[in-house]
Tab-separated table of C-alpha atoms and ligand atoms in Angstrom:
chain	number	residue	atom	x	y	z
A	101	MET	CA	0.000	0.000	0.000
A	102	TYR	CA	1.230	3.518	-0.722
A	103	CYS	CA	1.185	6.308	1.865
A	104	CYS	CA	2.409	9.911	1.880
A	105	ILE	CA	4.431	11.034	4.872
A	106	ARG	CA	5.164	14.703	5.572
A	107	GLY	CA	8.353	16.115	7.007
A	108	ALA	CA	9.764	19.579	7.691
A	109	ILE	CA	12.915	20.920	9.272
A	110	THR	CA	14.548	24.313	9.612
A	111	VAL	CA	18.176	24.826	8.568
A	112	GLU	CA	20.641	26.978	10.458
A	113	GLU	CA	22.548	28.302	7.430
A	114	ASN	CA	22.056	28.521	3.692
A	115	THR	CA	25.063	26.291	2.952
A	116	LYS	CA	25.351	22.994	1.091
A	117	GLU	CA	26.549	21.115	4.188
A	118	CYS	CA	23.761	22.439	6.377
A	119	ILE	CA	21.038	21.776	3.801
A	120	TRP	CA	22.241	18.233	3.122
A	121	HIS	CA	22.756	17.438	6.816
A	122	ASN	CA	19.222	18.565	7.693
A	123	ALA	CA	17.613	16.844	4.712
A	124	GLU	CA	19.352	13.616	5.745
A	125	LEU	CA	18.263	14.078	9.368
A	126	MET	CA	14.622	14.626	8.402
A	127	ILE	CA	14.408	11.718	5.938
A	128	GLY	CA	16.365	9.480	8.356
A	129	GLU	CA	13.794	10.226	11.093
A	130	ILE	CA	10.901	9.527	8.695
A	131	ILE	CA	12.481	6.157	7.882
A	132	LYS	CA	13.190	5.319	11.534
A	133	ARG	CA	9.865	6.415	13.015
A	134	ASN	CA	7.896	4.567	10.341
A	135	SER	CA	10.046	1.401	10.404
A	136	LEU	CA	10.894	1.773	6.705
A	137	SER	CA	13.891	0.722	4.677
A	138	VAL	CA	15.384	2.874	1.921
A	139	ASP	CA	13.817	0.549	-0.656
A	140	ASP	CA	10.329	1.425	0.616
A	141	ILE	CA	10.742	5.022	-0.587
A	142	ILE	CA	9.030	5.549	-3.920
A	143	SER	CA	9.440	9.296	-4.358
A	144	VAL	CA	10.296	12.449	-2.460
A	145	VAL	CA	9.208	15.975	-3.296
A	146	PHE	CA	11.181	18.652	-1.452
A	147	THR	CA	10.296	22.299	-1.167
A	148	ALA	CA	12.560	24.974	0.246
A	149	THR	CA	11.699	28.507	1.353
A	150	ARG	CA	13.026	31.290	-0.878
A	151	ASP	CA	15.997	32.013	1.402
A	152	ILE	CA	17.490	28.562	0.677
A	153	ASP	CA	19.335	28.264	-2.624
A	154	ALA	CA	22.822	26.888	-1.868
A	155	ALA	CA	21.980	23.265	-2.752
A	156	TYR	CA	19.223	20.824	-3.668
A	157	PRO	CA	18.193	18.876	-0.529
A	158	ALA	CA	17.532	15.778	-2.678
A	159	VAL	CA	21.273	15.272	-3.208
A	160	ALA	CA	21.559	14.154	0.433
A	161	LEU	CA	19.359	11.145	-0.328
A	162	ARG	CA	21.794	9.678	-2.808
A	163	LYS	CA	24.327	9.596	0.040
A	164	MET	CA	21.805	7.662	2.154
A	165	GLY	CA	21.564	4.983	-0.526
A	166	ILE	CA	18.158	6.141	-1.784
A	167	THR	CA	19.075	5.728	-5.426
A	168	GLU	CA	15.930	4.232	-6.943
A	169	ALA	CA	13.333	6.765	-5.761
A	170	SER	CA	12.137	9.657	-7.944
A	171	LEU	CA	13.245	12.926	-6.414
A	172	MET	CA	12.286	16.522	-7.060
A	173	CYS	CA	13.046	19.889	-5.436
A	174	MET	CA	11.030	23.099	-5.721
A	175	GLN	CA	11.187	26.593	-4.371
A	176	GLU	CA	8.177	27.507	-2.218
A	177	MET	CA	5.935	30.472	-2.765
A	178	TYR	CA	6.537	33.261	-0.283
A	179	VAL	CA	3.768	33.751	2.234
A	180	LYS	CA	4.016	36.825	4.429
A	181	GLY	CA	4.880	35.909	8.038
A	182	SER	CA	5.514	32.223	7.277
A	183	LEU	CA	8.386	30.176	8.715
A	184	GLN	CA	11.687	30.882	6.941
A	185	MET	CA	14.809	28.767	6.312
A	186	CYS	CA	12.663	25.665	6.120
A	187	ILE	CA	12.820	22.515	4.006
A	188	ARG	CA	9.682	20.428	3.637
A	189	ALA	CA	9.278	16.972	2.161
A	190	MET	CA	6.446	14.806	0.979
A	191	VAL	CA	7.594	11.213	0.906
A	192	THR	CA	5.609	8.515	-0.881
A	193	VAL	CA	6.342	5.129	0.646
A	194	ASN	CA	5.372	1.529	0.274
A	195	THR	CA	4.187	0.358	3.694
A	196	ASP	CA	1.838	-2.006	5.503
A	197	LYS	CA	0.846	0.819	7.834
A	198	THR	CA	-2.424	2.631	7.442
A	199	LYS	CA	-2.523	6.399	6.979
A	200	LYS	CA	-3.382	6.778	10.665
A	201	GLU	CA	-0.408	4.697	11.769
A	202	THR	CA	2.224	6.627	9.834
A	203	GLU	CA	4.183	9.309	11.663
A	204	HIS	CA	4.881	12.719	10.144
A	205	VAL	CA	8.139	14.307	11.245
A	206	TYR	CA	8.596	17.972	12.166
A	207	LEU	CA	12.006	18.871	13.540
A	208	LYS	CA	13.818	21.876	15.011
A	209	GLY	CA	12.017	25.186	14.268
A	210	ALA	CA	9.504	23.345	12.061
A	211	VAL	CA	7.900	21.868	15.194
A	212	ALA	CA	6.043	25.211	15.310
A	213	LEU	CA	4.230	24.225	12.096
A	214	ARG	CA	2.546	21.189	13.662
A	215	PRO	CA	2.786	21.344	17.480
A	216	ASP	CA	-0.151	18.895	17.575
A	217	LEU	CA	2.097	16.158	16.169
A	218	VAL	CA	4.868	16.562	18.729
A	219	LYS	CA	4.671	13.762	21.233
A	220	GLU	CA	5.048	14.328	24.947
A	221	LYS	CA	8.408	13.004	26.021
A	222	THR	CA	8.084	9.829	28.067
A	223	GLU	CA	9.300	9.728	31.650
A	224	ALA	CA	11.942	7.207	30.646
A	225	VAL	CA	15.641	7.579	31.313
A	226	ALA	CA	17.801	5.990	28.587
A	227	ILE	CA	21.395	5.068	29.418
A	228	ASP	CA	23.668	3.838	26.649
A	229	GLY	CA	27.366	3.137	26.420
A	230	PRO	CA	29.983	0.473	25.731
A	231	ALA	CA	30.664	-2.615	27.859
A	232	GLY	CA	32.008	-1.786	31.309
A	233	SER	CA	31.192	1.933	31.192
A	234	GLY	CA	29.276	1.551	34.471
A	235	LYS	CA	25.777	1.695	32.977
A	236	SER	CA	24.163	-1.052	35.014
A	237	THR	CA	25.670	0.010	38.353
A	238	VAL	CA	24.418	3.597	38.099
A	239	ALA	CA	21.189	2.738	36.281
A	240	LYS	CA	20.173	0.502	39.225
A	241	LEU	CA	20.919	3.257	41.742
A	242	ILE	CA	19.016	5.825	39.722
A	243	ALA	CA	16.013	3.542	39.278
A	244	LYS	CA	15.927	2.986	43.038
A	245	GLU	CA	16.214	6.707	43.745
A	246	LEU	CA	13.396	7.583	41.310
A	247	GLY	CA	11.199	4.583	42.161
A	248	TYR	CA	11.368	3.442	38.507
A	249	ILE	CA	12.065	-0.065	37.281
A	250	TYR	CA	15.548	-0.868	36.025
A	251	VAL	CA	15.669	-2.638	32.670
A	252	ASP	CA	18.955	-4.205	31.564
A	253	THR	CA	18.464	-4.847	27.829
A	254	GLY	CA	21.918	-6.440	27.463
A	255	ALA	CA	20.596	-9.300	29.624
A	256	MET	CA	18.001	-10.063	26.938
A	257	TYR	CA	20.665	-10.416	24.220
A	258	ARG	CA	22.665	-12.523	26.679
A	259	ALA	CA	19.598	-14.750	27.214
A	260	VAL	CA	19.401	-15.412	23.454
A	261	GLY	CA	23.169	-16.088	23.462
A	262	LEU	CA	22.835	-18.534	26.367
A	263	TYR	CA	19.960	-20.343	24.639
A	264	CYS	CA	22.147	-20.831	21.552
A	265	ILE	CA	25.085	-22.123	23.591
A	266	ASP	CA	22.897	-24.530	25.612
A	267	ASN	CA	21.179	-25.855	22.473
A	268	ASN	CA	24.294	-26.119	20.298
A	269	ILE	CA	23.105	-23.457	17.882
A	270	ASN	CA	25.892	-21.684	16.044
A	271	TYR	CA	25.259	-18.114	17.210
A	272	ALA	CA	27.381	-16.670	14.418
A	273	ASP	CA	24.971	-18.203	11.868
A	274	ASN	CA	22.031	-15.782	11.344
A	275	LYS	CA	19.784	-18.395	9.745
A	276	ALA	CA	20.334	-20.955	12.514
A	277	VAL	CA	19.510	-18.366	15.190
A	278	GLU	CA	16.483	-17.062	13.287
A	279	ALA	CA	15.112	-20.610	13.003
A	280	VAL	CA	14.880	-21.026	16.788
A	281	LEU	CA	13.768	-17.516	17.745
A	282	ASP	CA	10.120	-18.374	18.273
A	283	LYS	CA	11.151	-21.079	20.765
A	284	ILE	CA	12.993	-18.581	22.976
A	285	ASP	CA	10.778	-17.485	25.847
A	286	ILE	CA	12.316	-14.618	27.809
A	287	SER	CA	10.637	-12.973	30.770
A	288	LEU	CA	11.743	-10.409	33.315
A	289	ALA	CA	10.926	-9.614	36.926
A	290	HIS	CA	11.755	-6.318	38.601
A	291	ALA	CA	12.082	-5.512	42.287
A	292	ASP	CA	13.900	-2.913	44.327
A	293	GLY	CA	15.881	-1.443	41.425
A	294	SER	CA	17.166	-4.774	40.125
A	295	GLN	CA	16.154	-7.195	37.401
A	296	LYS	CA	15.852	-10.957	37.216
A	297	ILE	CA	15.708	-12.686	33.853
A	298	PHE	CA	14.159	-16.037	33.009
A	299	LEU	CA	14.471	-18.364	30.050
A	300	ASP	CA	11.481	-20.733	29.953
A	301	SER	CA	10.861	-19.878	33.625
A	302	GLN	CA	14.439	-20.860	34.632
A	303	ASP	CA	16.181	-18.022	36.487
A	304	ILE	CA	19.302	-17.319	34.382
A	305	THR	CA	20.232	-13.989	36.003
A	306	ASP	CA	23.660	-15.255	37.131
A	307	LEU	CA	24.251	-17.780	34.330
A	308	ILE	CA	24.470	-15.054	31.661
A	309	ARG	CA	27.433	-13.278	33.264
A	310	THR	CA	30.213	-15.273	31.591
A	311	PRO	CA	32.640	-14.103	28.870
A	312	GLU	CA	31.322	-16.843	26.552
A	313	VAL	CA	27.729	-15.609	26.898
A	314	ALA	CA	28.909	-11.988	26.471
A	315	ASP	CA	30.510	-12.928	23.164
A	316	ALA	CA	27.407	-14.824	22.016
A	317	ALA	CA	25.222	-11.839	23.043
A	318	SER	CA	27.280	-9.428	20.976
A	319	LYS	CA	27.020	-11.739	17.933
A	320	VAL	CA	23.254	-12.385	18.142
A	321	ALA	CA	22.663	-8.662	18.781
A	322	ALA	CA	23.780	-8.001	15.200
A	323	ILE	CA	20.975	-10.182	13.761
A	324	GLY	CA	17.979	-8.159	12.539
A	325	SER	CA	15.258	-10.599	13.614
A	326	VAL	CA	16.741	-10.922	17.119
A	327	ARG	CA	16.766	-7.137	17.502
A	328	GLN	CA	13.249	-6.873	16.136
A	329	MET	CA	11.941	-9.338	18.730
A	330	LEU	CA	13.808	-7.821	21.689
A	331	VAL	CA	13.300	-4.169	20.751
A	332	ALA	CA	9.529	-4.772	20.512
A	333	LEU	CA	9.593	-6.230	24.035
A	334	GLN	CA	11.736	-3.335	25.300
A	335	LYS	CA	9.446	-0.717	23.731
A	336	LYS	CA	6.444	-2.351	25.387
A	337	ILE	CA	8.115	-2.397	28.813
A	338	ALA	CA	9.115	1.274	28.392
A	339	HIS	CA	5.589	2.160	27.328
A	340	ASP	CA	3.890	0.355	30.232
A	341	ASN	CA	6.260	1.407	33.048
A	342	LYS	CA	8.474	4.220	34.261
A	343	VAL	CA	11.904	2.898	33.376
A	344	VAL	CA	15.590	3.490	33.613
A	345	MET	CA	16.703	1.358	30.679
A	346	ASP	CA	20.297	0.642	29.736
A	347	GLY	CA	21.836	-0.801	26.576
A	348	ARG	CA	23.414	0.286	23.302
A	349	ASP	CA	20.506	1.707	21.270
A	350	ILE	CA	18.042	2.864	23.920
A	351	GLY	CA	18.245	6.607	23.239
A	352	THR	CA	18.647	6.189	19.490
A	353	ASN	CA	16.162	3.422	18.774
A	354	VAL	CA	14.185	1.904	21.655
A	355	ILE	CA	13.032	5.128	23.386
A	356	PRO	CA	13.926	8.006	21.038
A	357	ASP	CA	11.532	10.254	23.010
A	358	ALA	CA	13.095	9.493	26.421
A	359	ARG	CA	13.004	12.440	28.820
A	360	VAL	CA	16.721	12.141	29.526
A	361	LYS	CA	19.372	10.377	27.467
A	362	ILE	CA	22.755	9.587	28.927
A	363	TYR	CA	25.773	8.157	27.117
A	364	LEU	CA	28.371	6.791	29.518
A	365	ASP	CA	31.901	6.228	28.322
A	366	ALA	CA	35.276	5.366	29.855
A	367	ASN	CA	38.644	4.411	28.440
A	368	VAL	CA	39.305	0.716	27.783
A	369	GLU	CA	41.919	0.335	30.564
A	370	GLU	CA	39.550	1.708	33.192
A	371	ARG	CA	36.693	-0.480	31.974
A	372	ALA	CA	38.951	-3.548	32.053
A	373	ARG	CA	40.090	-2.608	35.579
A	374	ARG	CA	36.448	-2.458	36.706
A	375	ARG	CA	35.709	-5.889	35.213
A	376	CYS	CA	38.808	-7.337	36.928
A	377	ASN	CA	37.689	-5.895	40.288
A	378	GLU	CA	34.281	-7.539	39.860
A	379	LEU	CA	35.917	-10.897	39.049
A	380	GLU	CA	38.306	-10.563	42.001
A	381	GLN	CA	35.370	-9.955	44.347
A	382	LYS	CA	33.748	-13.135	43.039
A	383	GLY	CA	37.026	-15.053	43.480
A	384	ILE	CA	37.317	-15.751	39.725
A	385	ALA	CA	40.806	-15.821	38.122
A	386	TYR	CA	41.400	-13.261	35.372
A	387	ASP	CA	43.995	-11.901	32.994
A	388	PHE	CA	43.895	-8.107	32.612
A	389	ASN	CA	45.210	-8.049	29.042
A	390	SER	CA	42.741	-10.597	27.734
A	391	ILE	CA	39.837	-8.791	29.472
A	392	ALA	CA	40.936	-5.486	27.879
A	393	ALA	CA	41.223	-7.219	24.483
A	394	ASP	CA	37.718	-8.742	24.882
A	395	ILE	CA	36.250	-5.330	25.734
A	396	SER	CA	37.920	-3.696	22.714
A	397	ALA	CA	36.730	-6.472	20.402
A	398	ARG	CA	33.152	-6.191	21.689
A	399	ASP	CA	33.278	-2.361	21.285
A	400	GLU	CA	34.326	-2.807	17.681
A	401	TYR	CA	31.562	-5.292	16.996
A	402	ASP	CA	28.805	-3.299	18.762
A	403	LYS	CA	29.817	0.005	17.137
A	404	ASN	CA	30.239	-1.305	13.615
A	405	ARG	CA	27.314	-3.673	13.143
A	406	GLU	CA	24.810	-2.647	10.485
A	407	ILE	CA	21.626	-2.550	12.551
A	408	ASN	CA	21.254	-0.108	15.462
A	409	PRO	CA	24.957	0.090	16.293
A	410	LEU	CA	26.189	1.700	19.492
A	411	THR	CA	26.186	5.434	18.735
A	412	VAL	CA	25.662	8.608	20.724
A	413	ALA	CA	22.128	10.017	20.319
A	414	GLU	CA	22.182	13.629	19.074
A	415	ASP	CA	20.465	14.814	22.238
A	416	ALA	CA	22.376	12.615	24.711
A	417	ASN	CA	24.385	13.910	27.657
A	418	VAL	CA	27.820	12.327	27.293
A	419	ILE	CA	29.638	11.542	30.547
A	420	ASP	CA	33.201	10.208	30.606
A	421	THR	CA	33.306	8.178	33.816
A	422	SER	CA	37.018	7.190	33.581
A	423	ASP	CA	37.980	9.356	36.558
A	424	MET	CA	34.668	9.424	38.378
A	425	SER	CA	33.348	7.418	41.322
A	426	VAL	CA	29.993	5.644	41.069
A	427	ASP	CA	28.459	8.266	43.386
A	428	GLN	CA	29.785	11.107	41.262
A	429	VAL	CA	28.277	9.579	38.124
A	430	LYS	CA	24.974	8.936	39.896
A	431	ASP	CA	24.804	12.515	41.240
A	432	THR	CA	25.669	13.979	37.824
A	433	ILE	CA	22.853	12.004	36.179
A	434	LEU	CA	20.325	12.840	38.904
A	435	LYS	CA	21.210	16.515	38.516
A	436	ILE	CA	20.522	16.259	34.766
A	437	ILE	CA	17.223	14.434	35.384
A	438	ARG	CA	16.078	16.921	38.015
A	439	GLY	CA	17.496	19.957	36.280
B	703	DC	O1	25.450	-4.652	28.224
B	703	DC	P1	25.862	-6.134	28.014
B	703	DC	O2	27.327	-6.340	28.046
B	703	DC	O3	25.136	-7.029	28.941
B	703	DC	O4	25.338	-6.456	26.517
B	703	DC	C1	25.614	-7.679	25.889
B	703	DC	C2	25.636	-7.476	24.371
B	703	DC	O5	24.321	-7.194	23.906
B	703	DC	C3	26.497	-6.310	23.897
B	703	DC	O6	27.749	-6.764	23.414
B	703	DC	C4	25.728	-5.673	22.782
B	703	DC	C5	24.331	-6.197	22.891
B	703	DC	N1	23.343	-5.180	23.212
B	703	DC	C6	22.769	-4.526	22.153
B	703	DC	O7	23.159	-4.735	21.017
B	703	DC	N2	21.775	-3.630	22.368
B	703	DC	C7	21.353	-3.359	23.605
B	703	DC	N3	20.362	-2.491	23.795
B	703	DC	C8	21.955	-4.006	24.709
B	703	DC	C9	22.968	-4.910	24.469
């Protein structure tokens, strides 16, 4: 079925770079919010207000891989008192969604054109970052402080990884993992700022904390159908509850309208040191260099996969925790939430 989706965005400067960047941002949001792929785009008609003439916005789409769609750009008529420095788009797409289900996208100053379409931000707090950046430790404390539930999305990918290991499924083989997905029954329980995770009603909360499961989790997290299944579950939990949710794509993909987005980072040595401390406390032998190498390898994989890689959301607060205590990180985040 064909549907028309509207978009508009204001540009800061009448320059090629600015026009292309904003056109890409707007079309990217239309694609993301309507769960489209570039192949679903049939045509795009752009208009630009008279004060924009440094470039055609359509050129940006070629860079995004939208090469098959018919594109056209036009200059708008001037209407006295209307919004200036604005690019609009009408995108015809092939979609299963009905007209009512599609989401029009108005960004930056163009929000003023359709304030009725701007969604209230959810109460959710999204915390993203690489392995060992301290996400789960502070997310639990913050959830407790706010009386929200803490959702560890990494545990869900680990649960799929553990299932594959236990059932001799090659987790690096997309097809093999896809074939068993509908047999994987994951459920969560939340209490007092912490999370328990179950696979077929077996409590696997502690079983998923091994390097082997971490590696399997990172591999299955790159498979589209796995992400589709888990992201749907995560969106539902975030919709039905007040959550502090941590992961890799929470602010960019799972809860793009989160009230507060945090991106925690720390250098590899510090993250490896933290992992070693945890292992020491549990009495487990470790080798610092191999832990640091594992963390770097997982960073590479999580940041460079094709679907929803680990990236910093445009509106995230980035905190480098390398030289900060847990309390300092917690207080900084609470200040942002309350501020
Ligand atoms: O946070 P963690 O180490 O428990 O996550 C395990 C793996 O799951 C991680 O390597 C990447 C993946 N993951 C993801 O892709 N998206 C998320 N929202 C959370 C985790």
